[in-house]
mmCIF file with all atom_site columns, C-alpha atoms in Angstrom:
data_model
loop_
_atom_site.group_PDB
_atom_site.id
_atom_site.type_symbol
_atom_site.label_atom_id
_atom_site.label_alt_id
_atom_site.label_comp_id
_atom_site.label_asym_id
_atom_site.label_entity_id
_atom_site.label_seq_id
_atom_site.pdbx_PDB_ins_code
_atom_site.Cartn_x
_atom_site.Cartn_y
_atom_site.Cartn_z
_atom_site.occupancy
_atom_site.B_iso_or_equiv
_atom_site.pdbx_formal_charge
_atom_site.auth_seq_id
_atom_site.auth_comp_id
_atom_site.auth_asym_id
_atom_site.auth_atom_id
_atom_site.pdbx_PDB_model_num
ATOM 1  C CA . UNK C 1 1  ? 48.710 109.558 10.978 1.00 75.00 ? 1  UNK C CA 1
ATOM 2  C CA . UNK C 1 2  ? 48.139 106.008 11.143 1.00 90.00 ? 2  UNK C CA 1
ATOM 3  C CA . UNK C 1 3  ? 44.206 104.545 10.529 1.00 95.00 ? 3  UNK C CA 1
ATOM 4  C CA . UNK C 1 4  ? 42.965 102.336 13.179 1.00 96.00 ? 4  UNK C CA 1
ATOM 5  C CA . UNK C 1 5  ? 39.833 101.870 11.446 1.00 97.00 ? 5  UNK C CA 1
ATOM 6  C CA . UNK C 1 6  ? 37.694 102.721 8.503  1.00 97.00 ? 6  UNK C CA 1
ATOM 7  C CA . UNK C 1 7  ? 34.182 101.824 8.950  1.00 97.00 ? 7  UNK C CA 1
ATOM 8  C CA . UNK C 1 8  ? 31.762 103.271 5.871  1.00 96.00 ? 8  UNK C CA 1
ATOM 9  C CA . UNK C 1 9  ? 33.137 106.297 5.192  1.00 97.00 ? 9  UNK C CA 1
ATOM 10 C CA . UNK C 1 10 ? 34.669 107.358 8.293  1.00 98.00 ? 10 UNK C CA 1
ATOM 11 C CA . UNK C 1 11 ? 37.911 106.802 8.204  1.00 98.00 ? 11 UNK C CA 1
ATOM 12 C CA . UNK C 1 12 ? 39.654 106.660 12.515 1.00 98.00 ? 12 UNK C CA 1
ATOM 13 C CA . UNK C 1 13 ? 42.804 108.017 12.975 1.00 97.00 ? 13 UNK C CA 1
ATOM 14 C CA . UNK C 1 14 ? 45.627 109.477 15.418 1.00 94.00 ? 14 UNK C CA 1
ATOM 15 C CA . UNK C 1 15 ? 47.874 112.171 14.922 1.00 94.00 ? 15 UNK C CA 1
ATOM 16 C CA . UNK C 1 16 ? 51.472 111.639 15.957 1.00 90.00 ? 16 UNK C CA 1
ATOM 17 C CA . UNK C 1 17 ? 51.680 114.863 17.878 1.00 91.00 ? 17 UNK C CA 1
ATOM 18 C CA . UNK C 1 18 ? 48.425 113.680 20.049 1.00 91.00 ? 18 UNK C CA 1
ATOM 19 C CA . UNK C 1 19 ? 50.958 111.608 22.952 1.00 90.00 ? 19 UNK C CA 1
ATOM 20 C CA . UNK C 1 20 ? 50.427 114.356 25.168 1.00 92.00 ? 20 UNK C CA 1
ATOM 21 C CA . UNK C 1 21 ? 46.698 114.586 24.975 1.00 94.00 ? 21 UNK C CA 1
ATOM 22 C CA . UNK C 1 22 ? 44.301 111.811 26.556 1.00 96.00 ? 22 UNK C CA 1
ATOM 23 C CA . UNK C 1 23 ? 43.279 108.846 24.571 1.00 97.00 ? 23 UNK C CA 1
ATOM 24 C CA . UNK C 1 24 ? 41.305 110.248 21.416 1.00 97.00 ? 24 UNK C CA 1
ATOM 25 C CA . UNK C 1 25 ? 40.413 109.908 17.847 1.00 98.00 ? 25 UNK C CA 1
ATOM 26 C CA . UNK C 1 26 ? 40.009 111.786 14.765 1.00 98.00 ? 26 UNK C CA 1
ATOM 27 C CA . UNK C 1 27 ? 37.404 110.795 12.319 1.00 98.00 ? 27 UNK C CA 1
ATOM 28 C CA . UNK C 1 28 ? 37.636 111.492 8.948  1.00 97.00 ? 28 UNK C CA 1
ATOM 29 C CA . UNK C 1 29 ? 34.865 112.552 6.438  1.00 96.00 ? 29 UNK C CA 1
ATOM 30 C CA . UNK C 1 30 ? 35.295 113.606 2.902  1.00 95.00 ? 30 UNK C CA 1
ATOM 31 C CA . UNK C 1 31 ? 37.008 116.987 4.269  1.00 94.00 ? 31 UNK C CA 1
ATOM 32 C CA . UNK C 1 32 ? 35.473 117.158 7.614  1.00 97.00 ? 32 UNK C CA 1
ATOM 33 C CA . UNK C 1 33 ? 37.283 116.242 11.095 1.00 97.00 ? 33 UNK C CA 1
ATOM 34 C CA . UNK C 1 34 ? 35.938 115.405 13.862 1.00 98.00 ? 34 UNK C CA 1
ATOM 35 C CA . UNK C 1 35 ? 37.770 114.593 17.614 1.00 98.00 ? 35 UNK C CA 1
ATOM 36 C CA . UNK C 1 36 ? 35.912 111.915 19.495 1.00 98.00 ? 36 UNK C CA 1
ATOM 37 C CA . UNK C 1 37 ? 37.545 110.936 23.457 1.00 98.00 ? 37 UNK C CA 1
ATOM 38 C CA . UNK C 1 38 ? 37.737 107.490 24.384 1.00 97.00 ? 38 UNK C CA 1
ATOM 39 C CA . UNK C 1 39 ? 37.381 107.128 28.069 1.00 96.00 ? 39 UNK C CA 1
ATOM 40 C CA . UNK C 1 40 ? 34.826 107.540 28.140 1.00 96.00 ? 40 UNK C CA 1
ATOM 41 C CA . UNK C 1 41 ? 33.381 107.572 24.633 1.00 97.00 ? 41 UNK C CA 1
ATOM 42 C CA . UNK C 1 42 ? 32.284 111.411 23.918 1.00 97.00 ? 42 UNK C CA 1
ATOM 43 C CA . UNK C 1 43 ? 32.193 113.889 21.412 1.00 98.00 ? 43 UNK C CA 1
ATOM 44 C CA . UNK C 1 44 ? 35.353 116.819 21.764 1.00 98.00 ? 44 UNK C CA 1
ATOM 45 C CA . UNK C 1 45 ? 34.889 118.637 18.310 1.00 97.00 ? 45 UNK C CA 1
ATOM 46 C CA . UNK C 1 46 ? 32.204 117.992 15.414 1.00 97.00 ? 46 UNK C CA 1
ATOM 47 C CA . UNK C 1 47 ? 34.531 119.286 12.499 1.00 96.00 ? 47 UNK C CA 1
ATOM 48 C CA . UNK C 1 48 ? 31.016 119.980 10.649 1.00 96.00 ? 48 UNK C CA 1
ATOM 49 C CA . UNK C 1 49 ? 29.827 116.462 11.078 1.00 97.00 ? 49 UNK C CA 1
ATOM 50 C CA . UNK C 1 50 ? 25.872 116.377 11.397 1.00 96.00 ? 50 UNK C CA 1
ATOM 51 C CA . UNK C 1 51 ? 24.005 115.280 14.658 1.00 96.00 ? 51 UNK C CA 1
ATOM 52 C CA . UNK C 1 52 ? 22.983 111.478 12.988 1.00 97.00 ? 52 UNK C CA 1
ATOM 53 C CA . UNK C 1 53 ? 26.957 111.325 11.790 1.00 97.00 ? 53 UNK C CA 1
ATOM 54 C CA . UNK C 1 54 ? 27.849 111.866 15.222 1.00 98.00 ? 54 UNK C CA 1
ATOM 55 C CA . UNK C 1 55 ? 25.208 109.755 16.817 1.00 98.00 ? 55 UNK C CA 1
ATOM 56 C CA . UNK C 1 56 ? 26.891 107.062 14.526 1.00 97.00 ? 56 UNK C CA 1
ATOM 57 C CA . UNK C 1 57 ? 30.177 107.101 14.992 1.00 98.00 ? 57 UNK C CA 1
ATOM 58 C CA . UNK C 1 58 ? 29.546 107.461 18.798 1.00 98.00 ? 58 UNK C CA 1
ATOM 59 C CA . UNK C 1 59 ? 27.942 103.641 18.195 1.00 98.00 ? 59 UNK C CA 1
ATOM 60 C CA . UNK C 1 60 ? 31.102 102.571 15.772 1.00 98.00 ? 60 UNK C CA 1
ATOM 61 C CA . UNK C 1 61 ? 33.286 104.232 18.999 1.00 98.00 ? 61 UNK C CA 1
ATOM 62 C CA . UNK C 1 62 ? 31.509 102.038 21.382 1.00 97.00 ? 62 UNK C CA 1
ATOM 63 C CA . UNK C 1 63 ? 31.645 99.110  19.580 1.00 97.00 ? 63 UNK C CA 1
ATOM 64 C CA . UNK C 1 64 ? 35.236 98.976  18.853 1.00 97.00 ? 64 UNK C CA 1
ATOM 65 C CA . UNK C 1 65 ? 36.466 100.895 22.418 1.00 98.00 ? 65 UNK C CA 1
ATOM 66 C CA . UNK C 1 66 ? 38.493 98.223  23.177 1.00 97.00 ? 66 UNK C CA 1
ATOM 67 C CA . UNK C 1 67 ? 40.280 98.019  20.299 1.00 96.00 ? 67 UNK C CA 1
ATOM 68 C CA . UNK C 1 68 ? 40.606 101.543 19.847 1.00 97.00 ? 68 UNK C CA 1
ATOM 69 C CA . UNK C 1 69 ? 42.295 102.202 23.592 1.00 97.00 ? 69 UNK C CA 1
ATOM 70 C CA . UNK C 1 70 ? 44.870 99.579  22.777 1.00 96.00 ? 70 UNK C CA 1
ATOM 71 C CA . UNK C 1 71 ? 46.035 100.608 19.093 1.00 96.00 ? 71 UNK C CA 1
ATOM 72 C CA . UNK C 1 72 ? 46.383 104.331 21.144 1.00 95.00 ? 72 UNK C CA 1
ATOM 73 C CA . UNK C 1 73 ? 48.604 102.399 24.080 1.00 95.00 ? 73 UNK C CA 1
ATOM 74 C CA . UNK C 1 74 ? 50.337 100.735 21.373 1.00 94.00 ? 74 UNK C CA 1
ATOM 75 C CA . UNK C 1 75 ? 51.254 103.492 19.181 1.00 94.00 ? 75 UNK C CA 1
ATOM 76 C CA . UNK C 1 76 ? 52.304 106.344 21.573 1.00 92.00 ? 76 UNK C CA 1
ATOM 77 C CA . UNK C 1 77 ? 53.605 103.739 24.281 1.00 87.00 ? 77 UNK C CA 1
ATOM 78 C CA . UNK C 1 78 ? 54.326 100.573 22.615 1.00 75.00 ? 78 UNK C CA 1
#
């Protein structure tokens, strides 16, 4: 499960089984997951994050999209 990016508490990560799947990340919270999709940037599964924790890390995910798509290209096809 490698971290691609922490940013306050969140913590961004991929699991290793997720190749198959489109280009996604998890984002951790204290013990609550949620699945954000990257292109284009939208919400899959809260995992019990709140509507402002979502509407923030939907920012962080814009933000850092870029980056994001090309640690997932790197990992699972690098």
């Amino acid at each position: 499960m490698p971290t691609v990016l922490r940013h306050g508490p969140y913590r961004f990560f991929f699991y290793a089984g997720d190749r198959d799947e489109p280009p996604h990340v998890h984002v951790e919270r204290e013990d609550r997951i949620a699945k954000f999709w990257l292109q284009p940037v939208r919400l899959e599964r809260s995992g019990g994050l709140k509507r402002p924790e979502i509407a923030e890390v939907l920012q962080v995910l814009a933000q850092h999209q870029v980056q994001l798509l090309e640690a997932w290209h790197g990992y699972f096809h690098g």
